[in-house]
Tab-separated table of C-alpha atoms and ligand atoms in Angstrom:
chain	number	residue	atom	x	y	z
D	234	MET	CA	-0.066	0.065	-0.069
D	235	ASN	CA	1.228	3.546	-0.774
D	236	THR	CA	1.121	5.303	2.439
D	237	TYR	CA	2.860	8.542	1.400
D	238	ASP	CA	2.709	10.868	-1.548
D	239	THR	CA	6.375	10.950	-2.000
D	240	ILE	CA	9.366	9.022	-0.457
D	241	ILE	CA	13.008	10.245	-0.710
D	242	ARG	CA	14.649	6.984	-0.712
D	243	GLY	CA	18.205	6.127	0.445
D	244	GLY	CA	19.645	9.543	1.162
D	245	THR	CA	21.639	10.889	4.231
D	246	VAL	CA	19.185	13.231	6.036
D	247	VAL	CA	21.069	16.083	7.775
D	248	THR	CA	19.635	18.404	10.303
D	249	ALA	CA	21.348	20.880	12.590
D	250	THR	CA	21.846	18.272	15.150
D	251	GLU	CA	21.596	14.931	13.530
D	252	THR	CA	22.903	12.947	10.477
D	253	LEU	CA	20.791	9.803	9.619
D	254	LEU	CA	20.750	7.334	6.827
D	255	THR	CA	16.801	7.193	6.475
D	256	ASP	CA	14.013	7.450	3.992
D	257	VAL	CA	11.624	10.531	4.236
D	258	GLY	CA	7.829	9.974	3.786
D	259	ILE	CA	5.919	12.986	2.589
D	260	LYS	CA	2.239	13.416	2.941
D	261	ASP	CA	0.140	16.610	2.300
D	262	GLY	CA	3.193	18.699	1.799
D	263	LYS	CA	4.733	17.791	5.156
D	264	VAL	CA	7.188	15.409	6.395
D	265	ALA	CA	5.065	12.564	7.596
D	266	ALA	CA	7.794	9.759	8.638
D	267	LEU	CA	11.475	9.227	8.778
D	268	GLY	CA	12.394	5.501	8.551
D	269	GLN	CA	13.184	2.493	6.445
D	270	GLY	CA	10.961	0.621	4.101
D	271	LEU	CA	8.333	3.373	3.548
D	272	SER	CA	6.276	3.224	0.413
D	273	GLY	CA	4.898	6.131	-1.598
D	274	VAL	CA	3.100	7.007	-4.868
D	275	ARG	CA	6.271	8.666	-6.076
D	276	GLU	CA	9.840	7.912	-5.169
D	277	ILE	CA	12.853	10.040	-5.475
D	278	GLU	CA	16.083	8.044	-5.446
D	279	ALA	CA	18.632	9.767	-3.219
D	280	THR	CA	21.347	7.152	-2.575
D	281	GLY	CA	24.675	8.906	-2.252
D	282	LYS	CA	22.987	12.079	-1.805
D	283	LEU	CA	22.609	14.626	1.119
D	284	VAL	CA	18.815	15.355	2.061
D	285	LEU	CA	19.035	18.774	3.771
D	286	PRO	CA	16.301	21.322	4.956
D	287	GLY	CA	15.712	23.879	2.248
D	288	GLY	CA	17.544	27.039	2.924
D	289	VAL	CA	16.000	29.996	4.690
D	290	ASP	CA	17.271	33.277	3.532
D	291	SER	CA	16.237	35.927	6.172
D	292	HIS	CA	17.894	38.797	4.415
D	293	CYS	CA	17.098	39.704	0.729
D	294	HIS	CA	15.826	42.578	-1.155
D	295	ILE	CA	13.149	41.907	-3.737
D	296	GLU	CA	11.166	44.410	-5.872
D	297	GLN	CA	12.698	46.908	-3.487
D	298	LEU	CA	13.646	50.606	-4.357
D	299	SER	CA	17.036	51.704	-2.964
D	300	SER	CA	17.207	54.719	-0.795
D	301	PHE	CA	17.825	56.698	-3.981
D	302	GLY	CA	14.701	55.059	-5.460
D	303	ILE	CA	16.589	52.669	-7.842
D	304	PRO	CA	14.564	49.477	-8.494
D	305	GLY	CA	16.287	46.302	-7.809
D	306	ALA	CA	16.561	43.861	-10.738
D	307	ASP	CA	14.603	40.976	-9.382
D	308	ASP	CA	10.789	40.609	-8.827
D	309	PHE	CA	9.283	38.008	-6.753
D	310	TYR	CA	9.290	35.616	-9.553
D	311	SER	CA	12.885	35.716	-10.617
D	312	GLY	CA	14.122	36.350	-6.969
D	313	THR	CA	12.329	33.183	-5.692
D	314	VAL	CA	13.281	31.098	-8.865
D	315	SER	CA	16.890	31.967	-8.227
D	316	ALA	CA	16.602	31.095	-4.642
D	317	ALA	CA	14.995	27.680	-5.531
D	318	PHE	CA	17.803	26.898	-7.869
D	319	GLY	CA	20.148	27.349	-5.130
D	320	GLY	CA	18.484	25.208	-2.580
D	321	THR	CA	16.597	28.082	-0.798
D	322	THR	CA	12.857	27.401	-0.057
D	323	THR	CA	11.922	30.265	2.183
D	324	ILE	CA	12.839	33.941	1.982
D	325	ILE	CA	12.235	36.872	4.114
D	326	PRO	CA	12.606	40.056	2.168
D	327	PHE	CA	11.671	43.593	3.155
D	328	CYS	CA	8.651	45.753	2.818
D	329	ALA	CA	10.506	48.962	2.603
D	330	GLN	CA	9.054	52.298	3.753
D	331	HIS	CA	10.633	55.390	2.346
D	332	ARG	CA	10.151	58.568	4.254
D	333	ASP	CA	6.869	59.755	2.543
D	334	ASP	CA	5.130	56.274	2.380
D	335	GLU	CA	2.451	55.044	4.700
D	336	LEU	CA	3.228	51.638	6.200
D	337	PRO	CA	0.036	49.923	5.445
D	338	VAL	CA	0.209	50.990	1.704
D	339	VAL	CA	3.768	49.672	1.609
D	340	LEU	CA	2.805	46.352	3.101
D	341	ALA	CA	-0.191	45.843	0.826
D	342	ASN	CA	1.987	46.559	-2.271
D	343	TYR	CA	4.602	43.945	-1.422
D	344	PHE	CA	2.042	41.280	-0.303
D	345	ALA	CA	0.104	41.736	-3.591
D	346	SER	CA	3.433	41.422	-5.546
D	347	ALA	CA	4.656	38.318	-3.758
D	348	GLN	CA	1.314	36.572	-3.728
D	349	ALA	CA	1.250	36.860	-7.433
D	350	LYS	CA	4.717	35.682	-8.303
D	351	ALA	CA	6.572	33.871	-5.674
D	352	VAL	CA	7.401	30.294	-6.369
D	353	VAL	CA	8.612	29.387	-2.719
D	354	ASP	CA	7.419	30.515	0.594
D	355	TYR	CA	8.094	33.914	2.020
D	356	SER	CA	7.648	36.039	4.989
D	357	PHE	CA	8.379	39.771	5.412
D	358	HIS	CA	10.321	42.261	7.559
D	359	LEU	CA	9.666	45.819	7.420
D	360	ILE	CA	12.100	48.803	6.866
D	361	ILE	CA	11.245	51.837	8.898
D	362	ALA	CA	12.285	55.178	7.653
D	363	ASN	CA	9.817	57.432	9.491
D	364	PRO	CA	8.807	56.363	12.839
D	365	ASN	CA	6.174	59.072	13.390
D	366	GLU	CA	3.438	58.881	15.987
D	367	ARG	CA	1.022	57.068	13.845
D	368	THR	CA	3.786	54.430	12.797
D	369	LEU	CA	4.559	53.798	16.306
D	370	ALA	CA	1.045	53.825	17.771
D	371	THR	CA	-0.843	52.130	15.097
D	372	ASP	CA	1.106	51.035	11.938
D	373	LEU	CA	3.693	48.803	13.725
D	374	PRO	CA	1.427	46.933	16.056
D	375	THR	CA	-0.807	46.242	13.165
D	376	ALA	CA	1.935	44.854	11.123
D	377	ILE	CA	3.217	42.729	13.976
D	378	GLY	CA	-0.303	41.451	14.342
D	379	GLN	CA	-0.270	40.394	10.628
D	380	GLY	CA	2.858	38.396	11.486
D	381	VAL	CA	5.446	40.880	10.220
D	382	ARG	CA	7.471	40.337	13.261
D	383	SER	CA	10.832	42.190	12.458
D	384	PHE	CA	11.971	45.605	11.356
D	385	LYS	CA	15.050	46.899	9.966
D	386	ILE	CA	16.437	50.367	10.819
D	387	PHE	CA	19.259	52.199	9.490
D	388	MET	CA	21.971	54.092	11.218
D	389	THR	CA	23.260	55.564	7.999
D	390	TYR	CA	21.992	56.867	4.621
D	391	ASP	CA	20.582	60.460	4.519
D	392	ARG	CA	17.228	59.155	3.411
D	393	MET	CA	16.900	56.212	5.868
D	394	LEU	CA	18.799	56.835	8.959
D	395	LEU	CA	17.064	57.209	12.348
D	396	THR	CA	18.245	59.240	15.238
D	397	ASP	CA	19.127	57.560	18.395
D	398	GLN	CA	16.151	58.807	20.029
D	399	GLN	CA	13.961	57.444	16.976
D	400	ILE	CA	15.636	54.152	17.314
D	401	LEU	CA	14.901	53.948	21.017
D	402	ASP	CA	11.150	54.592	20.077
D	403	VAL	CA	11.142	51.800	17.650
D	404	MET	CA	12.972	49.491	20.105
D	405	SER	CA	10.274	50.247	22.695
D	406	VAL	CA	7.433	49.023	20.337
D	407	ALA	CA	9.502	45.953	19.318
D	408	ARG	CA	10.049	45.077	22.825
D	409	ARG	CA	6.486	45.580	23.920
D	410	ASP	CA	4.815	43.733	20.895
D	411	GLY	CA	7.418	40.965	20.392
D	412	ALA	CA	9.225	41.969	17.184
D	413	LEU	CA	12.887	41.665	16.424
D	414	LEU	CA	14.799	44.775	15.590
D	415	MET	CA	17.294	44.464	12.745
D	416	VAL	CA	20.003	46.995	12.509
D	417	HIS	CA	22.161	48.400	9.704
D	418	ALA	CA	25.067	49.491	11.913
D	419	GLU	CA	27.509	52.092	10.446
D	420	ASN	CA	28.349	55.612	11.598
D	421	HIS	CA	26.665	57.961	9.134
D	422	GLY	CA	28.807	61.010	10.116
D	423	MET	CA	32.082	59.264	9.548
D	424	ILE	CA	31.031	57.845	6.299
D	425	SER	CA	29.506	61.092	4.904
D	426	TRP	CA	32.546	63.204	6.028
D	427	LEU	CA	35.063	60.942	4.515
D	428	ALA	CA	32.911	60.388	1.193
D	429	GLY	CA	32.437	64.150	1.015
D	430	LYS	CA	36.056	64.981	1.250
D	431	MET	CA	37.116	62.427	-1.352
D	432	VAL	CA	34.549	63.432	-3.883
D	433	LYS	CA	35.786	67.040	-3.437
D	434	GLN	CA	39.230	65.712	-4.390
D	435	GLY	CA	37.864	63.882	-7.414
D	436	ASN	CA	38.505	60.452	-5.852
D	437	VAL	CA	35.349	59.009	-7.176
D	438	ALA	CA	36.053	55.485	-8.468
D	439	PRO	CA	34.288	52.575	-6.883
D	440	ARG	CA	37.314	51.720	-4.639
D	441	TYR	CA	36.809	54.830	-2.456
D	442	HIS	CA	33.387	53.428	-1.431
D	443	ALA	CA	35.425	50.826	0.724
D	444	ILE	CA	37.644	53.566	2.131
D	445	SER	CA	34.606	55.716	3.187
D	446	HIS	CA	32.897	52.791	4.990
D	447	THR	CA	35.662	52.387	7.595
D	448	ARG	CA	35.922	49.340	9.815
D	449	SER	CA	35.706	51.732	12.742
D	450	SER	CA	32.423	53.191	11.453
D	451	GLU	CA	30.889	49.663	11.729
D	452	ALA	CA	32.474	48.988	15.178
D	453	GLU	CA	31.260	52.429	16.529
D	454	ALA	CA	27.694	51.946	15.463
D	455	ILE	CA	27.486	48.219	16.687
D	456	ASN	CA	28.818	49.332	20.017
D	457	ARG	CA	26.152	52.178	20.109
D	458	ILE	CA	23.306	49.929	18.929
D	459	ILE	CA	24.158	47.470	21.791
D	460	VAL	CA	24.005	50.218	24.370
D	461	LEU	CA	20.743	51.600	23.069
D	462	ALA	CA	19.273	48.148	23.140
D	463	GLU	CA	20.462	47.418	26.750
D	464	LEU	CA	18.746	50.672	27.829
D	465	VAL	CA	15.487	49.337	26.594
D	466	ASP	CA	16.113	45.729	27.166
D	467	CYS	CA	15.309	44.950	23.532
D	468	PRO	CA	16.819	41.950	21.557
D	469	ILE	CA	18.395	43.007	18.326
D	470	LEU	CA	19.967	41.451	15.247
D	471	ILE	CA	22.789	43.180	13.559
D	472	VAL	CA	22.770	42.530	9.824
D	473	HIS	CA	25.609	42.009	7.326
D	474	VAL	CA	28.603	42.186	9.893
D	475	SER	CA	31.791	42.448	8.160
D	476	THR	CA	34.696	43.311	10.581
D	477	PRO	CA	36.820	41.683	13.325
D	478	GLU	CA	36.151	44.697	15.594
D	479	GLY	CA	32.236	44.543	15.123
D	480	ILE	CA	32.261	40.703	15.743
D	481	GLU	CA	34.417	41.199	18.953
D	482	THR	CA	31.946	43.732	20.106
D	483	ILE	CA	29.148	41.537	19.570
D	484	ARG	CA	30.976	38.520	21.300
D	485	GLN	CA	31.497	40.666	24.409
D	486	ALA	CA	27.940	41.750	24.583
D	487	GLN	CA	26.667	38.108	24.214
D	488	ALA	CA	29.159	37.174	26.961
D	489	ARG	CA	27.433	39.610	29.105
D	490	GLY	CA	24.242	37.644	28.340
D	491	LEU	CA	22.615	40.186	26.077
D	492	LYS	CA	20.349	39.129	23.323
D	493	VAL	CA	22.389	40.336	20.493
D	494	TYR	CA	21.995	38.183	17.352
D	495	ALA	CA	24.217	38.780	14.305
D	496	GLU	CA	24.512	37.843	10.645
D	497	THR	CA	27.193	37.825	8.057
D	498	CYS	CA	26.885	37.222	4.343
D	499	PRO	CA	28.798	35.592	1.458
D	500	GLN	CA	30.446	38.836	0.383
D	501	TYR	CA	32.212	39.053	3.597
D	502	LEU	CA	33.594	35.567	3.452
D	503	PHE	CA	34.243	35.353	-0.389
D	504	LEU	CA	35.137	38.843	-1.486
D	505	THR	CA	37.543	41.487	-0.413
D	506	ALA	CA	38.061	45.306	-1.067
D	507	LYS	CA	40.573	44.403	-3.805
D	508	ASP	CA	37.690	43.065	-5.847
D	509	ILE	CA	36.206	46.615	-5.889
D	510	ASP	CA	39.650	48.145	-7.108
D	511	ARG	CA	39.167	47.548	-10.822
D	512	PRO	CA	39.563	50.055	-13.790
D	513	GLY	CA	36.904	52.445	-14.518
D	514	VAL	CA	33.513	51.618	-12.913
D	515	GLN	CA	33.823	47.937	-13.074
D	516	GLY	CA	34.320	47.580	-9.250
D	517	ALA	CA	30.770	48.838	-8.737
D	518	ALA	CA	29.660	45.241	-9.414
D	519	PHE	CA	31.319	44.526	-5.954
D	520	CYS	CA	30.102	47.434	-3.898
D	521	CYS	CA	27.904	46.780	-1.202
D	522	SER	CA	27.469	48.322	2.328
D	523	PRO	CA	29.286	47.533	4.431
D	524	PRO	CA	31.863	46.833	1.919
D	525	PRO	CA	34.087	43.516	1.817
D	526	ARG	CA	37.196	43.937	3.708
D	527	ASP	CA	40.328	41.703	3.674
D	528	GLU	CA	41.528	38.243	4.404
D	529	ALA	CA	41.810	39.033	8.132
D	530	ALA	CA	38.125	40.021	8.060
D	531	GLN	CA	37.112	37.015	6.230
D	532	GLU	CA	38.865	34.839	8.836
D	533	ALA	CA	37.039	36.769	11.672
D	534	CYS	CA	33.657	36.104	9.947
D	535	TRP	CA	34.532	32.328	9.580
D	536	LYS	CA	35.376	32.228	13.312
D	537	GLY	CA	32.248	34.086	14.176
D	538	LEU	CA	30.109	31.567	12.266
D	539	LYS	CA	32.085	28.633	13.838
D	540	ASP	CA	31.781	29.765	17.384
D	541	GLY	CA	28.164	31.132	16.933
D	542	THR	CA	28.774	34.736	17.503
D	543	LEU	CA	27.309	35.140	14.174
D	544	THR	CA	23.948	33.519	14.274
D	545	VAL	CA	23.002	33.414	10.641
D	546	TYR	CA	24.322	33.482	7.243
D	547	SER	CA	22.194	35.227	4.822
D	548	SER	CA	22.504	36.582	1.257
D	549	ASP	CA	21.667	40.326	1.577
D	550	HIS	CA	20.718	39.650	-2.035
D	551	ALA	CA	20.363	43.325	-3.536
D	552	PRO	CA	20.425	42.970	-7.112
D	553	TYR	CA	21.332	45.953	-9.397
D	554	ARG	CA	22.449	45.694	-12.862
D	555	MET	CA	25.787	47.083	-14.249
D	556	ASP	CA	23.829	49.684	-16.460
D	557	ALA	CA	21.949	52.791	-16.088
D	558	THR	CA	19.013	51.004	-14.629
D	559	GLY	CA	21.115	49.979	-11.696
D	560	LYS	CA	24.573	50.532	-10.455
D	561	LEU	CA	25.429	53.061	-12.977
D	562	PRO	CA	22.926	55.846	-13.253
D	563	ASN	CA	25.570	58.250	-14.735
D	564	GLY	CA	27.209	55.578	-16.961
D	565	GLU	CA	31.143	55.691	-16.715
D	566	LYS	CA	30.880	58.955	-14.867
D	567	THR	CA	28.971	57.457	-11.892
D	568	THR	CA	30.599	58.180	-8.666
D	569	PHE	CA	30.893	55.744	-5.756
D	570	LYS	CA	28.244	57.967	-3.911
D	571	GLU	CA	25.784	57.388	-6.686
D	572	MET	CA	25.934	53.716	-7.094
D	573	ALA	CA	23.376	51.533	-5.733
D	574	ASN	CA	24.680	49.462	-2.821
D	575	GLY	CA	24.441	45.665	-3.182
D	576	VAL	CA	25.418	42.471	-4.716
D	577	PRO	CA	23.408	39.460	-5.756
D	578	GLY	CA	23.645	36.227	-3.715
D	579	LEU	CA	20.280	34.343	-3.233
D	580	GLU	CA	21.263	31.427	-5.569
D	581	LEU	CA	24.956	30.917	-4.623
D	582	ARG	CA	24.777	31.530	-0.710
D	583	LEU	CA	24.428	27.880	0.058
D	584	PRO	CA	26.517	26.498	-2.734
D	585	LEU	CA	29.495	28.669	-1.870
D	586	LEU	CA	29.224	27.759	1.733
D	587	PHE	CA	29.252	24.258	1.035
D	588	THR	CA	32.264	24.260	-1.117
D	589	PHE	CA	34.310	26.611	0.895
D	590	GLY	CA	32.938	25.734	4.349
D	591	VAL	CA	31.840	22.100	4.374
D	592	LYS	CA	34.184	20.685	1.753
D	593	ALA	CA	37.060	22.754	2.914
D	594	GLY	CA	36.612	21.437	6.469
D	595	ARG	CA	35.694	24.793	8.052
D	596	ILE	CA	32.248	23.884	9.122
D	597	THR	CA	30.358	20.502	9.637
D	598	LEU	CA	27.466	19.691	7.713
D	599	ASN	CA	25.355	20.102	10.711
D	600	GLU	CA	26.653	23.620	11.064
D	601	PHE	CA	25.960	24.469	7.534
D	602	VAL	CA	22.265	23.315	8.079
D	603	ALA	CA	21.994	25.565	11.209
D	604	LEU	CA	23.720	28.603	9.540
D	605	THR	CA	21.727	28.405	6.288
D	606	SER	CA	18.214	27.303	7.512
D	607	THR	CA	17.710	26.266	11.131
D	608	ARG	CA	18.769	29.355	12.846
D	609	HIS	CA	17.062	31.575	10.540
D	610	ALA	CA	13.816	29.791	11.083
D	611	GLN	CA	14.437	29.826	14.984
D	612	THR	CA	15.329	33.435	15.164
D	613	TYR	CA	12.573	34.666	13.076
D	614	GLY	CA	9.743	32.669	14.412
D	615	LEU	CA	9.320	29.977	11.670
D	616	TYR	CA	10.555	26.945	13.518
D	617	PRO	CA	9.793	24.005	13.343
D	618	GLN	CA	7.462	24.616	10.296
D	619	LYS	CA	10.534	25.583	8.319
D	620	GLY	CA	14.303	25.037	9.031
D	621	THR	CA	14.406	21.270	9.706
D	622	ILE	CA	13.424	17.762	8.489
D	623	ALA	CA	11.179	16.468	11.244
D	624	VAL	CA	7.837	14.747	11.263
D	625	GLY	CA	5.172	17.626	11.020
D	626	SER	CA	7.561	20.251	9.338
D	627	ASP	CA	6.885	21.496	5.884
D	628	ALA	CA	8.607	19.219	3.275
D	629	ASP	CA	11.016	21.904	2.180
D	630	ILE	CA	13.927	19.763	1.160
D	631	ALA	CA	17.040	20.205	-0.954
D	632	ILE	CA	18.627	17.059	-2.137
D	633	TRP	CA	22.414	17.765	-2.871
D	634	ASP	CA	24.829	15.865	-4.916
D	635	PRO	CA	27.912	16.464	-2.767
D	636	GLU	CA	30.249	15.707	-5.592
D	637	LEU	CA	28.714	17.547	-8.424
D	638	HIS	CA	31.225	20.049	-9.954
D	639	VAL	CA	29.843	23.507	-11.125
D	640	LYS	CA	31.710	26.357	-12.704
D	641	ILE	CA	29.862	29.639	-11.883
D	642	THR	CA	29.278	32.097	-14.667
D	643	ALA	CA	26.678	34.823	-15.086
D	644	ASP	CA	24.694	32.331	-17.296
D	645	THR	CA	24.481	29.693	-14.596
D	646	VAL	CA	22.524	31.914	-12.149
D	647	HIS	CA	18.900	32.640	-12.474
D	648	ASP	CA	18.287	35.928	-11.047
D	649	ASN	CA	18.130	39.231	-13.222
D	650	THR	CA	21.213	41.007	-12.172
D	651	GLY	CA	23.076	40.059	-15.304
D	652	TYR	CA	26.332	39.327	-13.570
D	653	THR	CA	27.599	37.501	-10.458
D	654	PRO	CA	30.405	38.495	-8.213
D	655	TYR	CA	31.538	34.913	-8.086
D	656	ASP	CA	32.030	34.454	-11.769
D	657	GLY	CA	34.543	31.726	-12.487
D	658	ARG	CA	34.401	30.132	-9.109
D	659	GLU	CA	34.576	26.363	-9.264
D	660	LEU	CA	32.215	24.778	-6.723
D	661	THR	CA	31.688	21.118	-5.588
D	662	GLY	CA	28.246	20.183	-4.183
D	663	TRP	CA	24.937	21.334	-5.571
D	664	PRO	CA	21.256	21.028	-4.869
D	665	VAL	CA	20.069	18.990	-7.660
D	666	THR	CA	16.428	18.395	-6.499
D	667	VAL	CA	14.412	20.901	-4.479
D	668	LEU	CA	11.101	20.373	-2.910
D	669	SER	CA	8.681	23.121	-1.473
D	670	ARG	CA	6.009	21.830	0.663
D	671	GLY	CA	6.413	18.280	-1.006
D	672	GLU	CA	6.247	19.680	-4.599
D	673	VAL	CA	9.364	19.290	-6.772
D	674	VAL	CA	10.169	22.908	-7.875
D	675	VAL	CA	13.600	22.341	-9.221
D	676	ASP	CA	15.020	19.051	-10.644
D	677	ASP	CA	18.161	18.503	-12.701
D	678	GLY	CA	18.411	22.189	-13.546
D	679	LYS	CA	14.744	22.510	-14.662
D	680	LEU	CA	12.109	24.548	-12.897
D	681	SER	CA	8.703	23.099	-12.263
D	682	ALA	CA	6.990	25.652	-10.171
D	683	GLU	CA	4.097	27.834	-10.965
D	684	ARG	CA	4.270	31.479	-10.429
D	685	GLY	CA	2.345	32.421	-7.312
D	686	ARG	CA	2.452	29.031	-5.610
D	687	GLY	CA	4.687	30.401	-2.763
D	688	ARG	CA	2.764	31.266	0.504
D	689	PHE	CA	2.932	34.011	2.998
D	690	LEU	CA	4.299	33.047	6.403
D	691	PRO	CA	2.983	34.880	9.279
D	692	ARG	CA	5.451	34.525	12.168
D	693	GLN	CA	4.773	33.808	15.844
D	694	PRO	CA	6.412	35.265	18.841
D	695	ASN	CA	9.404	33.145	19.822
D	696	ASP	CA	12.130	32.875	22.455
D	697	ALA	CA	14.619	35.019	20.509
D	698	LEU	CA	12.239	37.935	20.864
D	699	ALA	CA	11.575	37.709	24.657
D	700	PRO	CA	13.257	40.548	26.543
D	701	LEU	CA	15.748	39.462	29.269
D	702	GLY	CA	13.967	41.393	31.957
D	703	ARG	CA	17.175	43.030	33.018
D	704	GLN	CA	17.405	46.592	33.702
D	705	ILE	CA	20.340	49.072	33.670
D	706	PRO	CA	20.904	50.824	37.032
D	707	GLU	CA	18.825	53.813	36.212
D	708	MET	CA	15.827	51.978	34.968
D	709	ALA	CA	16.012	49.751	38.048
D	710	GLN	CA	15.996	53.055	40.205
D	711	LEU	CA	12.936	54.182	38.255
D	712	SER	CA	11.176	50.850	39.279
D	713	ALA	CA	12.304	51.154	42.756
D	714	TRP	CA	10.767	54.435	42.938
D	715	ASN	CA	7.577	53.141	41.523
D	716	THR	CA	7.780	55.455	38.553
D	717	PRO	CA	8.659	53.108	35.826
D	718	LEU	CA	8.925	54.317	32.167
D	719	GLN	CA	5.676	53.523	30.287
D	720	PRO	CA	6.340	51.432	27.340
K	41	DUC	N1	22.133	47.410	3.231
K	41	DUC	C1	21.496	46.273	3.043
K	41	DUC	O1	21.129	45.514	3.922
K	41	DUC	N2	21.414	45.807	1.787
K	41	DUC	C2	21.763	46.559	0.676
K	41	DUC	C3	22.304	47.800	0.926
K	41	DUC	C4	22.510	48.210	2.483
K	41	DUC	O2	22.924	49.198	2.788
K	42	ZN	ZN1	21.868	47.245	5.358
K	43	ZN	ZN1	20.348	44.169	2.845
């Protein structure tokens, strides 16, 4: 009798904590059994292959305008197709508010686009650029109630940055209503001052971008945001961490018991500032913020991933084409201040880490699963529906051929950016068959997913979001006087 819809037969199932030689039985889109001798209507032969939870990418920008109003190259179709080809079956992009936007309208627009086009499941974070009274009192609580349980704020960019006071306002709402605050931590004054001087001197090539975003500007902002979060007792997640100094500051905060989560991305493991230093404007292809640094910083990121200081490894996919629609609004004359910041990475995030992490012996397969999938689901309130292979979880599964050799070119990736910063890299190990809720969406290089099949994932409160209940001395004094701050 065929008990299950699909059996994945003979593979090695790997989760964040276990490695088992077992079949997987799938029914109604969920993992229904792990064991031997299962039978199903359809069988997928996986002998010699690795059966991993599909990736969860908790940081990517899809159909989003940059702070200058430049549209990214991917829509929810191309972005999610690209994700699926790279073994990622859940994404959490942003609904981005710009200063004049009303949050409910922003949310409705992103929801409509994703619903019509996404081929894998998705949730959303918000980007908040204007935390006015209405946003704080009504719009944020409403969004949280809809399951949008994380907001990103910026400490830099003229059109996005919040003052420390505004940040504290947003933190208070996040703490009170159970949302995670994600932070782009760079010191705005330092970057603007340096960039202004360099532009005045005519030093406008892409390589000056990396100079203006100093390591110290990241370290200062990370330190400041941790201090602000401690004042409010609000868990935070610092995105795209790139420096040894920043990682060390986070490590120390975690050692003090603070709920400071952190993320790094492929560009900080596999690129350096030397990649940006190319003739003309070619280096723009590698410009992102913060910028890639050097080999010592790459090592610090690897160490942070290995020892858990860095909680998650995300793509920060921010796709801009190398033409006037994207990185180069003024063609060859575009200055580093005018270039959209960001690099693509949705599709290659996992394969790069597999080759240079797992195959190179830097991380174990279980750590690979934790960093690319499980911890994202746990931190953002999607676990155990997503992020693992366990009875009851969604059958979001990537079957990897650990020996498949792939040479990366712009033509091998499926996003709309038109280039990849990893052109020419030789990778070993690839997700050959990818399932989303039990349906095969990619097999042997072919897509079999319908536009719009992806579903929105509302997120639940979870442990990661719970405040510590610890007060700095002044807050404790207010409580002792029976005059605590109102949330
Ligand atoms: N921050 C991001 O997270 N992505 C792209 C650009 C940026 O500044
Ligand atoms: Zn950012
Ligand atoms: Zn980003």
